Coordinates of C-alpha atoms in Angstrom, one line a residue:
Chain A
M9 CA 107.3 73.2 143.3
L10 CA 111.1 73.4 143.7
V11 CA 113.1 70.3 144.3
L12 CA 116.8 70.5 145.3
G13 CA 118.9 67.5 144.3
V14 CA 122.1 66.4 146.1
E15 CA 124.5 64.2 144.3
T16 CA 127.7 62.9 146.0
S17 CA 128.0 59.3 144.7
C18 CA 131.4 59.6 143.3
D19 CA 133.8 62.5 142.8
E20 CA 131.4 65.4 141.9
T21 CA 129.7 67.4 144.6
A22 CA 126.7 68.5 142.7
I23 CA 123.5 70.4 143.5
G24 CA 120.6 70.9 141.1
I25 CA 117.3 72.7 141.4
V26 CA 114.3 71.7 139.3
E27 CA 110.9 73.4 139.1
D28 CA 107.8 71.4 138.5
R29 CA 109.7 68.3 137.3
F30 CA 110.8 69.6 133.9
A31 CA 112.3 73.1 134.3
L32 CA 116.0 73.3 135.1
R33 CA 116.6 76.2 137.5
A34 CA 120.2 75.4 138.6
N35 CA 122.9 72.8 137.9
V36 CA 126.1 73.4 139.8
V37 CA 128.9 70.8 139.9
A38 CA 132.1 71.2 142.0
S39 CA 134.4 68.7 140.4
Q40 CA 137.1 67.0 142.4
A41 CA 139.0 65.7 139.3
Q42 CA 142.1 67.7 140.3
L43 CA 142.2 66.0 143.7
H44 CA 142.1 62.5 142.2
G45 CA 144.2 63.1 139.2
P46 CA 147.5 62.1 140.8
Y47 CA 146.0 58.6 141.6
G48 CA 144.5 58.0 138.2
G49 CA 141.2 57.1 139.8
V50 CA 138.7 58.2 142.5
V51 CA 140.1 57.7 146.0
P52 CA 137.1 57.1 148.3
E53 CA 138.4 58.8 151.4
V54 CA 139.7 61.8 149.5
A55 CA 136.3 62.1 147.8
A56 CA 134.3 61.9 151.0
R57 CA 136.5 64.6 152.6
A58 CA 136.1 66.9 149.6
H59 CA 132.3 66.4 149.5
L60 CA 132.1 67.7 153.1
D61 CA 134.2 70.7 152.2
L62 CA 132.3 71.5 149.0
M63 CA 128.7 70.8 150.1
L64 CA 127.6 74.2 151.5
P65 CA 129.4 76.3 148.9
T66 CA 127.8 74.2 146.2
I67 CA 124.4 74.6 147.7
D68 CA 124.9 78.3 147.9
R69 CA 126.0 78.6 144.3
A70 CA 123.0 76.6 143.1
L71 CA 120.6 78.8 145.1
V72 CA 122.2 81.9 143.6
E73 CA 121.9 80.4 140.1
A74 CA 118.2 79.6 140.7
G75 CA 117.5 82.9 142.3
A76 CA 116.0 81.1 145.2
H77 CA 116.4 80.8 148.9
L78 CA 116.4 77.5 150.9
S79 CA 113.0 78.6 152.3
D80 CA 111.7 78.4 148.7
I81 CA 112.7 74.7 148.4
D82 CA 109.7 72.3 148.6
A83 CA 111.6 69.0 148.8
I84 CA 115.0 67.5 149.0
A85 CA 116.1 64.7 146.7
V86 CA 119.4 62.8 147.2
T87 CA 121.3 60.0 145.6
A88 CA 121.1 57.0 147.9
G89 CA 123.1 54.7 145.6
P90 CA 124.8 53.1 143.8
G91 CA 128.1 54.8 144.6
L92 CA 130.9 55.0 147.1
A93 CA 129.4 54.6 150.6
G94 CA 131.4 57.3 152.4
A95 CA 130.8 59.7 149.6
L96 CA 127.0 59.0 149.4
L97 CA 126.7 59.4 153.2
V98 CA 127.9 63.0 153.1
G99 CA 125.2 63.9 150.6
V100 CA 122.5 62.0 152.4
S101 CA 123.4 63.5 155.8
A102 CA 123.4 67.0 154.3
A103 CA 120.1 66.3 152.6
K104 CA 118.6 65.1 155.9
G105 CA 119.9 68.2 157.7
L106 CA 118.2 70.4 155.1
A107 CA 114.9 68.4 155.1
L108 CA 114.8 68.5 158.9
A109 CA 115.6 72.2 159.3
R110 CA 113.1 73.3 156.6
D111 CA 110.6 70.6 157.4
V112 CA 110.2 69.5 153.8
P113 CA 110.0 65.9 152.3
L114 CA 113.1 63.9 151.6
V115 CA 113.3 61.4 148.8
G116 CA 116.2 59.0 148.0
V117 CA 117.1 58.6 144.3
N118 CA 118.8 55.9 142.3
H119 CA 121.8 57.4 140.5
L120 CA 121.4 55.3 137.4
R121 CA 117.7 56.0 137.0
A122 CA 118.4 59.7 137.6
H123 CA 120.9 59.7 134.7
V124 CA 118.1 58.5 132.4
E125 CA 115.5 60.9 133.8
A126 CA 117.8 63.9 133.3
A127 CA 116.6 63.9 129.7
Q128 CA 113.2 65.1 130.8
L129 CA 114.8 68.5 131.6
E130 CA 115.5 69.0 127.9
V131 CA 112.9 67.0 126.0
G132 CA 110.1 67.2 128.5
A133 CA 108.3 64.1 129.8
L134 CA 109.8 60.9 128.6
D135 CA 107.5 58.6 126.8
P136 CA 108.5 55.1 127.8
P137 CA 109.0 52.3 127.0
L138 CA 112.6 53.1 126.1
A139 CA 116.1 51.6 126.5
A140 CA 119.0 53.5 128.0
L141 CA 122.7 53.0 127.9
V142 CA 124.1 54.6 131.1
V143 CA 127.8 54.8 130.8
S144 CA 130.2 56.6 133.1
G145 CA 133.3 56.2 135.3
G146 CA 131.3 54.0 137.6
H147 CA 128.7 52.4 135.4
T148 CA 128.1 50.7 132.1
S149 CA 124.6 49.5 132.2
I150 CA 121.8 48.8 129.7
V151 CA 118.5 49.5 131.3
V152 CA 114.8 49.6 130.2
M153 CA 112.3 52.1 131.4
D154 CA 109.0 50.4 131.0
A155 CA 105.7 52.0 130.0
D156 CA 104.7 52.4 133.6
G157 CA 107.8 54.4 134.4
S158 CA 109.5 51.5 136.3
F159 CA 113.1 50.6 135.5
R160 CA 114.9 47.3 135.1
Q161 CA 118.5 46.4 134.3
L162 CA 119.1 44.2 131.3
G163 CA 122.9 44.1 131.5
A164 CA 126.0 45.7 132.8
T165 CA 129.7 45.4 132.7
I166 CA 131.0 42.5 134.6
D167 CA 134.3 44.1 135.3
D168 CA 135.5 47.6 134.3
A169 CA 133.0 50.5 133.6
A170 CA 133.7 52.2 130.4
G171 CA 135.0 55.4 132.0
E172 CA 137.2 53.4 134.2
A173 CA 138.7 51.6 131.2
F174 CA 139.3 55.0 129.6
D175 CA 141.0 56.2 132.8
K176 CA 143.3 53.2 133.0
I177 CA 144.3 53.2 129.4
A178 CA 144.8 57.0 129.5
R179 CA 147.0 56.5 132.5
F180 CA 149.0 53.8 130.7
L181 CA 149.5 56.1 127.8
G182 CA 150.7 58.9 130.0
L183 CA 147.6 61.0 129.3
G184 CA 145.7 63.1 131.9
Y185 CA 142.8 62.2 134.2
P186 CA 139.9 61.8 133.6
G187 CA 140.9 59.6 130.7
G188 CA 137.8 59.7 128.6
P189 CA 138.2 63.3 127.2
E190 CA 141.9 62.7 126.6
I191 CA 141.3 59.5 124.6
D192 CA 138.5 61.2 122.7
R193 CA 140.8 64.1 121.8
L194 CA 143.8 61.9 120.9
S195 CA 141.5 59.6 118.8
Q196 CA 140.5 62.4 116.5
G197 CA 143.5 62.1 114.4
G198 CA 143.9 58.3 114.7
N199 CA 142.9 55.4 112.6
P200 CA 140.3 53.2 114.4
R201 CA 141.3 50.2 112.4
A202 CA 145.0 50.4 112.9
Y203 CA 145.0 47.9 115.7
H204 CA 142.5 45.2 116.3
F205 CA 141.4 44.9 119.9
P206 CA 139.0 42.2 121.2
R207 CA 135.2 42.8 121.5
A208 CA 134.4 40.4 124.4
M209 CA 131.1 38.6 125.0
L210 CA 129.5 39.9 121.8
H211 CA 127.8 36.6 121.1
D212 CA 127.1 35.3 124.5
G213 CA 123.4 35.9 124.4
T214 CA 123.4 38.4 127.4
Y215 CA 123.4 42.2 127.6
D216 CA 126.4 42.1 129.9
L217 CA 129.7 43.6 128.8
S218 CA 133.3 42.9 129.7
L219 CA 135.9 45.6 129.1
S220 CA 138.8 44.4 131.3
G221 CA 140.2 42.0 128.6
L222 CA 140.2 44.9 126.1
K223 CA 142.2 47.0 128.5
T224 CA 144.6 44.1 128.9
A225 CA 144.9 43.6 125.2
V226 CA 145.8 47.3 124.6
I227 CA 148.5 47.1 127.3
R228 CA 149.8 43.8 125.9
E229 CA 150.0 45.3 122.4
L230 CA 151.9 48.3 123.6
R231 CA 154.4 46.1 125.5
R232 CA 154.8 43.9 122.4
L233 CA 155.6 47.0 120.2
E234 CA 158.1 48.2 122.8
A235 CA 159.7 44.7 122.8
V236 CA 160.2 44.7 119.1
G237 CA 161.4 48.3 119.1
E238 CA 158.4 49.7 117.2
E239 CA 157.0 53.1 118.2
P240 CA 153.3 52.9 118.6
V241 CA 151.2 55.6 116.9
L242 CA 149.4 56.7 120.1
A243 CA 146.5 58.3 118.2
D244 CA 145.9 55.0 116.4
V245 CA 146.0 53.1 119.6
A246 CA 143.6 55.5 121.3
A247 CA 141.2 55.5 118.3
S248 CA 141.3 51.7 118.0
F249 CA 140.7 51.2 121.7
Q250 CA 137.9 53.7 121.7
E251 CA 136.4 52.0 118.6
A252 CA 136.3 48.7 120.4
I253 CA 134.6 50.1 123.5
V254 CA 132.1 52.0 121.4
D255 CA 131.4 48.9 119.3
V256 CA 130.6 46.7 122.2
Q257 CA 128.3 49.2 123.8
A258 CA 126.5 50.1 120.6
I259 CA 126.0 46.5 119.5
K260 CA 124.7 45.3 122.9
T261 CA 122.4 48.3 123.4
L262 CA 120.9 48.1 119.9
R263 CA 120.4 44.3 120.4
A264 CA 118.5 45.0 123.6
V265 CA 116.4 47.6 121.8
A266 CA 115.6 45.1 119.0
D267 CA 114.9 42.2 121.4
E268 CA 112.6 44.4 123.6
G269 CA 110.8 45.8 120.6
L270 CA 111.6 49.4 121.6
E271 CA 111.8 52.5 119.5
Q272 CA 113.7 55.0 121.7
V273 CA 117.1 55.0 123.2
V274 CA 118.6 57.4 125.9
L275 CA 122.3 57.7 126.0
A276 CA 123.4 59.0 129.4
G277 CA 126.3 59.2 131.8
G278 CA 129.6 61.0 131.6
V279 CA 131.0 58.8 128.8
A280 CA 128.0 59.9 126.7
A281 CA 130.2 63.0 126.2
N282 CA 132.5 60.8 124.0
R283 CA 132.1 62.1 120.4
R284 CA 132.6 58.7 118.8
L285 CA 130.0 57.0 121.0
R286 CA 127.5 59.7 120.3
A287 CA 128.1 59.6 116.5
R288 CA 128.0 55.8 116.4
M289 CA 124.8 55.6 118.5
Q290 CA 123.2 58.3 116.3
A291 CA 124.2 56.5 113.1
D292 CA 122.9 53.1 114.4
C293 CA 119.6 54.6 115.6
D294 CA 119.1 56.6 112.3
E295 CA 119.7 53.4 110.3
R296 CA 117.0 51.6 112.3
G297 CA 114.6 54.5 112.5
L298 CA 115.0 54.8 116.3
R299 CA 114.8 58.0 118.3
L300 CA 118.0 58.7 120.2
I301 CA 117.9 61.1 123.1
V302 CA 121.2 62.4 124.4
P303 CA 121.1 65.0 127.1
S304 CA 123.6 67.9 126.8
I305 CA 126.9 67.3 128.5
P306 CA 126.2 69.1 131.8
L307 CA 123.2 66.8 132.2
C308 CA 125.1 63.7 131.1
T309 CA 128.0 63.9 133.6
D310 CA 127.1 63.4 137.3
N311 CA 124.9 66.3 138.3
G312 CA 122.4 67.3 140.9
A313 CA 119.7 68.4 138.5
M314 CA 119.1 64.8 137.4
V315 CA 118.7 63.8 141.0
A316 CA 116.2 66.6 141.5
A317 CA 114.3 65.6 138.4
S318 CA 114.2 61.9 139.4
G319 CA 113.2 62.9 143.0
A320 CA 110.4 65.1 141.6
N321 CA 109.1 62.2 139.6
L322 CA 109.0 60.0 142.7
L323 CA 107.3 62.6 144.7
A324 CA 104.7 63.1 142.0
A325 CA 104.1 59.4 142.2
G326 CA 103.5 59.7 145.9
H327 CA 106.8 58.3 147.0
L328 CA 108.9 59.7 149.8
D329 CA 111.5 58.5 152.3
D330 CA 111.8 59.0 156.0
L331 CA 114.8 60.3 157.9
S332 CA 116.2 56.8 158.3
L333 CA 117.0 56.7 154.6
A334 CA 120.2 54.6 154.2
V335 CA 122.8 54.7 151.6
D336 CA 123.3 51.6 149.5
P337 CA 126.6 51.4 147.5
N338 CA 125.0 48.6 145.4
L339 CA 121.5 50.0 145.3
P340 CA 119.5 47.9 142.7
L341 CA 117.7 49.7 140.0
A342 CA 114.3 48.2 140.6
V343 CA 113.7 48.5 144.3
A344 CA 113.8 51.0 147.2
T345 CA 113.1 54.0 145.1
E346 CA 110.3 52.5 143.1
P347 CA 107.0 54.4 143.5
P348 CA 104.3 52.3 145.2
G349 CA 101.7 50.5 143.1
Chain P
M30 CA 117.9 79.2 173.6
L31 CA 117.6 75.7 172.2
I32 CA 120.8 73.9 171.2
L33 CA 120.9 70.8 169.0
G34 CA 123.9 68.6 169.7
L35 CA 125.2 65.9 167.4
E36 CA 128.1 63.5 168.3
T37 CA 128.8 60.8 165.8
S38 CA 132.6 60.5 165.8
T39 CA 132.8 57.1 167.5
L40 CA 130.9 53.9 167.1
R41 CA 128.3 55.5 169.4
S42 CA 125.9 58.0 167.8
S43 CA 124.0 60.5 169.9
V44 CA 121.7 63.5 169.6
A45 CA 120.6 65.9 172.3
L46 CA 118.5 69.1 172.8
A47 CA 119.5 71.5 175.6
D48 CA 118.4 74.9 176.7
R49 CA 120.6 77.1 178.8
D50 CA 119.8 75.3 182.0
R51 CA 119.6 71.6 181.2
V52 CA 119.5 68.8 178.7
L53 CA 115.9 68.5 177.6
A54 CA 116.1 65.3 175.5
S55 CA 118.7 62.9 174.3
A56 CA 119.0 59.7 172.2
S57 CA 122.0 57.5 171.7
L58 CA 122.8 54.3 169.9
G59 CA 125.8 52.0 170.5
V60 CA 125.4 49.9 167.3
P61 CA 128.3 50.6 165.0
R62 CA 127.9 51.8 161.4
R63 CA 124.4 53.2 161.9
H64 CA 125.3 56.9 162.3
G65 CA 123.7 57.8 159.0
E66 CA 120.4 56.1 159.6
F67 CA 120.1 57.1 163.3
V68 CA 120.9 60.8 163.4
G69 CA 117.9 62.1 161.4
P70 CA 115.2 60.1 163.2
A71 CA 116.9 60.9 166.6
I72 CA 116.8 64.6 166.0
R73 CA 113.1 64.4 165.1
F74 CA 112.5 62.2 168.2
C75 CA 114.1 64.7 170.6
L76 CA 112.2 67.6 169.1
E77 CA 108.9 65.7 169.2
Q78 CA 109.4 64.6 172.8
C79 CA 109.9 68.3 173.7
G80 CA 106.9 69.3 171.7
L81 CA 109.1 71.6 169.7
A82 CA 109.5 72.3 165.9
A83 CA 112.8 72.5 164.1
D84 CA 112.5 76.2 163.7
R85 CA 112.8 76.7 167.5
V86 CA 116.5 75.5 167.4
T87 CA 118.8 78.5 168.0
G88 CA 122.2 76.8 167.6
V89 CA 123.9 73.6 166.6
A90 CA 126.8 72.0 168.4
V91 CA 128.7 69.1 166.8
G92 CA 131.6 66.8 167.6
L93 CA 134.4 67.3 165.2
G94 CA 136.4 64.2 166.0
P95 CA 139.0 62.8 166.0
G96 CA 137.4 59.4 165.5
L97 CA 135.7 57.4 162.7
F98 CA 136.0 59.4 159.6
T99 CA 132.7 58.3 158.1
G100 CA 130.9 58.7 161.4
L101 CA 132.1 62.2 162.1
R102 CA 131.2 63.4 158.6
V103 CA 127.6 62.3 159.2
G104 CA 127.4 64.6 162.2
I105 CA 129.2 67.5 160.6
A106 CA 127.3 67.3 157.3
T107 CA 124.0 67.1 159.1
A108 CA 124.9 70.0 161.5
Q109 CA 126.2 72.2 158.7
A110 CA 123.1 71.7 156.5
F111 CA 120.7 72.1 159.4
A112 CA 122.4 75.3 160.6
A113 CA 122.8 76.8 157.1
A114 CA 119.2 76.1 156.3
R115 CA 118.1 78.3 159.3
H116 CA 121.1 80.7 159.4
L117 CA 122.1 79.4 162.9
P118 CA 125.4 79.7 164.6
V119 CA 127.4 76.6 165.3
V120 CA 129.9 75.4 167.8
G121 CA 132.3 72.5 167.0
L122 CA 134.1 70.7 169.8
S123 CA 136.6 67.9 169.7
G124 CA 135.1 64.5 170.8
L125 CA 138.1 64.1 173.2
D126 CA 137.0 67.3 175.0
V127 CA 133.5 66.0 175.3
L128 CA 134.7 62.6 176.5
A129 CA 137.0 64.2 179.2
F130 CA 134.1 66.4 180.4
Q131 CA 132.5 63.3 181.9
E132 CA 135.3 63.1 184.5
R133 CA 135.2 66.8 185.3
Y134 CA 135.0 66.2 189.1
T135 CA 138.3 64.2 189.5
D136 CA 141.5 65.5 191.0
R137 CA 143.6 63.2 188.8
L138 CA 145.1 64.1 185.5
I139 CA 142.5 63.0 182.9
C140 CA 143.5 61.3 179.7
A141 CA 140.7 60.8 177.1
V142 CA 141.5 58.1 174.6
I143 CA 139.5 57.2 171.4
D144 CA 140.2 54.1 169.3
A145 CA 141.8 55.3 166.0
R146 CA 141.7 51.8 164.4
R147 CA 144.7 50.2 162.7
G148 CA 146.5 49.8 166.0
E149 CA 146.5 53.5 166.9
L150 CA 144.8 55.7 169.4
F151 CA 143.7 59.4 169.5
W152 CA 144.3 61.0 172.9
A153 CA 144.6 64.3 174.9
F154 CA 145.2 65.3 178.5
Y155 CA 142.9 67.3 180.6
R156 CA 142.6 68.7 184.1
A157 CA 139.4 69.6 186.0
A158 CA 138.7 73.3 185.9
P159 CA 135.7 75.5 186.8
G160 CA 132.9 74.7 184.5
G161 CA 134.4 71.5 183.1
V162 CA 137.9 70.5 182.0
Q163 CA 140.9 72.3 180.6
R164 CA 143.0 70.6 177.9
E165 CA 146.7 70.4 178.5
G166 CA 148.6 70.0 175.2
G167 CA 147.4 69.0 171.8
L168 CA 145.4 66.1 170.3
Q169 CA 147.6 63.2 169.6
L170 CA 147.7 60.1 167.4
G171 CA 149.9 57.2 168.3
T172 CA 150.3 53.6 169.6
I173 CA 149.4 52.3 173.0
D174 CA 153.1 52.0 173.8
T175 CA 153.6 55.7 173.2
L176 CA 150.5 56.5 175.3
V177 CA 151.7 54.3 178.2
A178 CA 155.1 56.0 178.1
E179 CA 153.5 59.4 178.1
L180 CA 151.3 58.4 181.1
I181 CA 154.2 57.2 183.1
A182 CA 156.2 60.3 182.2
T183 CA 153.6 62.5 183.7
G184 CA 154.6 61.2 187.1
E185 CA 151.0 61.9 188.2
E186 CA 148.0 59.8 189.1
C187 CA 146.1 59.5 185.9
L188 CA 142.5 58.6 185.1
V189 CA 142.1 57.3 181.6
L190 CA 138.7 57.0 179.8
G191 CA 137.4 56.2 176.4
D192 CA 136.9 53.2 174.1
G193 CA 140.6 53.4 173.2
A194 CA 141.5 52.9 176.9
L195 CA 139.0 50.1 177.4
A196 CA 140.6 48.2 174.5
H197 CA 144.0 48.3 176.4
R198 CA 142.7 48.1 180.0
E199 CA 145.2 45.5 181.1
L200 CA 148.3 47.3 179.7
L201 CA 147.1 50.6 181.3
E202 CA 146.3 49.0 184.6
D203 CA 149.8 47.4 184.6
A204 CA 151.1 51.0 184.3
E205 CA 149.1 51.8 187.5
V206 CA 146.7 54.0 185.7
V207 CA 143.0 54.0 186.6
V208 CA 140.7 53.1 183.7
A209 CA 137.2 54.4 183.7
G210 CA 134.4 52.0 182.7
P211 CA 132.2 51.6 179.6
D212 CA 129.6 54.0 181.0
V213 CA 131.9 56.9 180.1
A214 CA 133.7 55.4 177.2
W215 CA 132.2 57.5 174.4
P216 CA 131.6 61.2 173.9
D217 CA 127.9 62.0 174.2
A218 CA 125.8 64.6 172.6
A219 CA 124.2 65.6 175.9
D220 CA 127.6 66.6 177.3
L221 CA 128.5 68.2 174.1
A222 CA 125.3 70.3 174.2
E223 CA 125.9 71.3 177.8
L224 CA 129.5 72.2 177.1
S225 CA 128.5 74.3 174.1
V226 CA 125.9 76.4 176.0
P227 CA 128.4 78.9 177.5
R228 CA 129.9 79.4 174.1
F229 CA 126.6 80.2 172.5
L230 CA 125.9 82.6 175.5
R231 CA 129.2 84.3 174.9
E232 CA 128.7 84.2 171.2
Q233 CA 131.9 82.3 170.7
T234 CA 130.3 80.6 167.7
Q235 CA 131.2 79.9 164.1
Q236 CA 129.4 79.9 160.7
P237 CA 128.5 76.4 159.5
L238 CA 131.1 76.5 156.7
D239 CA 133.9 77.2 159.3
L240 CA 133.4 73.7 160.8
Q241 CA 136.4 71.6 160.0
P242 CA 136.6 67.9 160.9
I243 CA 139.6 66.8 163.0
Y244 CA 141.0 63.9 161.1
L245 CA 144.6 63.8 162.5
R246 CA 145.5 61.3 159.8
A247 CA 146.0 61.7 156.1
A248 CA 143.3 60.3 153.8
D249 CA 143.9 56.6 153.0
A250 CA 145.0 56.8 149.4
R251 CA 143.9 53.3 148.4
I252 CA 141.5 53.4 145.5
G253 CA 140.0 50.1 146.5
W254 CA 138.8 48.9 143.2
E255 CA 138.4 45.4 144.7
T256 CA 135.8 46.5 147.2
R257 CA 133.6 48.4 144.9
G258 CA 131.6 45.5 143.7
R259 CA 130.1 45.2 140.3
M260 CA 129.4 48.9 140.0
H261 CA 133.0 49.9 139.9
G262 CA 134.1 46.6 138.6
G263 CA 137.8 46.3 138.1
R264 CA 140.0 44.1 140.2
Q265 CA 143.3 45.9 139.6
Q266 CA 144.9 47.6 142.6
P267 CA 146.8 50.6 141.3
T268 CA 149.6 51.9 143.5
P269 CA 149.1 55.5 144.4
P270 CA 152.1 57.7 143.6
T271 CA 152.2 59.5 146.9
D272 CA 150.2 59.7 150.1
R273 CA 148.2 62.9 150.3
S274 CA 148.1 64.9 153.4

C-alpha cells in the first residue's frame, strides 16, 4: 500500500511516498528558504504563493523518485495543521484534488505527530510509551506518545519557537536565514560559557518553555557591549545563546521523561539538526540509560514522508477523512486526527 | 466531453459539471471563508447527481482571479491536482471574464468589478460579442474614485456588475451608471464551464502546471508573528526590508 503525503504547513513544499507504513519510497522537499531570506522569517502570503507554484513539480519529482505513477497511489495524507492557514490550504486542496481524481482515501494529519512518527521510517514500528521533543521554526513542544499510540502535549513554548529564536538572533548578528544552521556553525569555535544568558521557567513546575526573554537578553548584552566600546566575540555569543536554548529544552524534556516514567525519547523537527542539541540529548539519555531516537536530518526537517507515515498509521487504525477536511492553524495534538476507539 | 468547473476567487465558491451542450450540475455557496471545505464535497455532489465517476471528466476549467488570494488558490490547487492526476487539459479564465459573461445580452459597455479589499477594486471592461463578451483593455486594480472617473470618461452608457460594484452602488448610480443586482454579483462555475467548452473543443487548452493565478497585487510582506498564536509564538513585528513583487 502506497501513501502519498503532502506537507505545506510552513515554508517547505514537501511530498513523500511511503509503502506499507514503514518503507520510505520518496522524500522530496522544495524549500522556499531563499524567498523568505530577505525578511528573516516566513512570510505567509509569499509561502502560500510558492506552495501553489511548487506543488505539481514536487509531486512529479516524488513519483519519479519512488518509481511510481499516481495511479499506483492507494491513499493521500495531508497536513491539516498546525501551521499557516493559507499555506496549509494549498496542500489540503491539492490533496483533495488528487484523492477525488484517483478515487482514493484522504486522511488529514497533525504536523507535530507526524514529526514523531517519521522515526518509524528508520527504526521500524515505534514502541510507545515514549516522550518526544518536537523542535522547529514553528514549534517547540514536549509530547508523549502513550502505549495505545495516542498523543498528548505536556508542554510547549509560550512565546518563541526555538527555530524562530535562532532566526531572530541570527538576523541580529547579521547571519543568514535560516538562523539555526548559521548559529550552529558559528558556535563550533565559541565558548558556551563566555556569556551567561537566562534559562527561563526552569523551576516553574510545568513543561512549558519561554525563549523570548533569552533572545532579549542576548540583544541587550550585545547593545551593552557596543555602548562600552567592547567588541563581542560572535562565536562566543552564538555558543552561549545556543547553550542556553539547548539547556532549557534538554532539562524540561528529561524532566518530563522522568516524571512520566518513560524510557524512550524521540528528538524531532528541524532544530533536531542542531549538533549541540543532539549531543546534549544523547549525553543526557546515555547517563540515564534512556533510548534516544533521532531521525536523520531529511526526516527531521519538514517533509512529506512523515505525513505519509502518520497518515498510513491512521488509515491502518481505520481512520479517514472526508472531502470536507478543514485546515486548522492551531490543530491540537489530541483531537481530529485521533483514530476512533 | 465532460468539463469540471471550479470558481473560488470571490467569497462565493462554486462548482459545475458541463458537457458540450449544457450545464449538467452545479453547486454554490455564498458563505465566506469556506472555499476549502466546500469545493471537494461539491465536486463529489455534482458527479453523483449525474451518476458519473471522476474518471469520466475530460477537462478542468478554473477561475484564476483576480480576487481573494486564499480562495483562488483553493480552486487552482484543486484543479491542478485533479487534472494532473488524470492527465487532463485545463482552461483558466479570469473571474472578471466569467462575471461579465452574465451580462452578455446587453448593448451597454459592461464593467465587471470585484472587491479587492483594502479599499481597492479589480475591474475590466467588456462588450457583448457573438458567443459571449469581449474584453476591452486589461485587468485593473484601483480605487472607486479611479473607477468612477474611468466610467465617466468612456462617455458611454455603462452597466456595472460584481460585488465590488454593489459595495459602491450609490457612488456609481450618482455617476449615472446602471448597477446590476446581487444575482449577478459573483463569477459562477456554471458560466465558467460554459465559457470554457469552446476552448476545449478548439483544443485551446493548457497543461495543469501552466495555470497561473492572477493576483494583480504583490504579496503582503508582513510576517504577522502576532497572528500566529501559540504555535508561532513571538510577538515582535519585524519590518520587512522591501516589498516583494
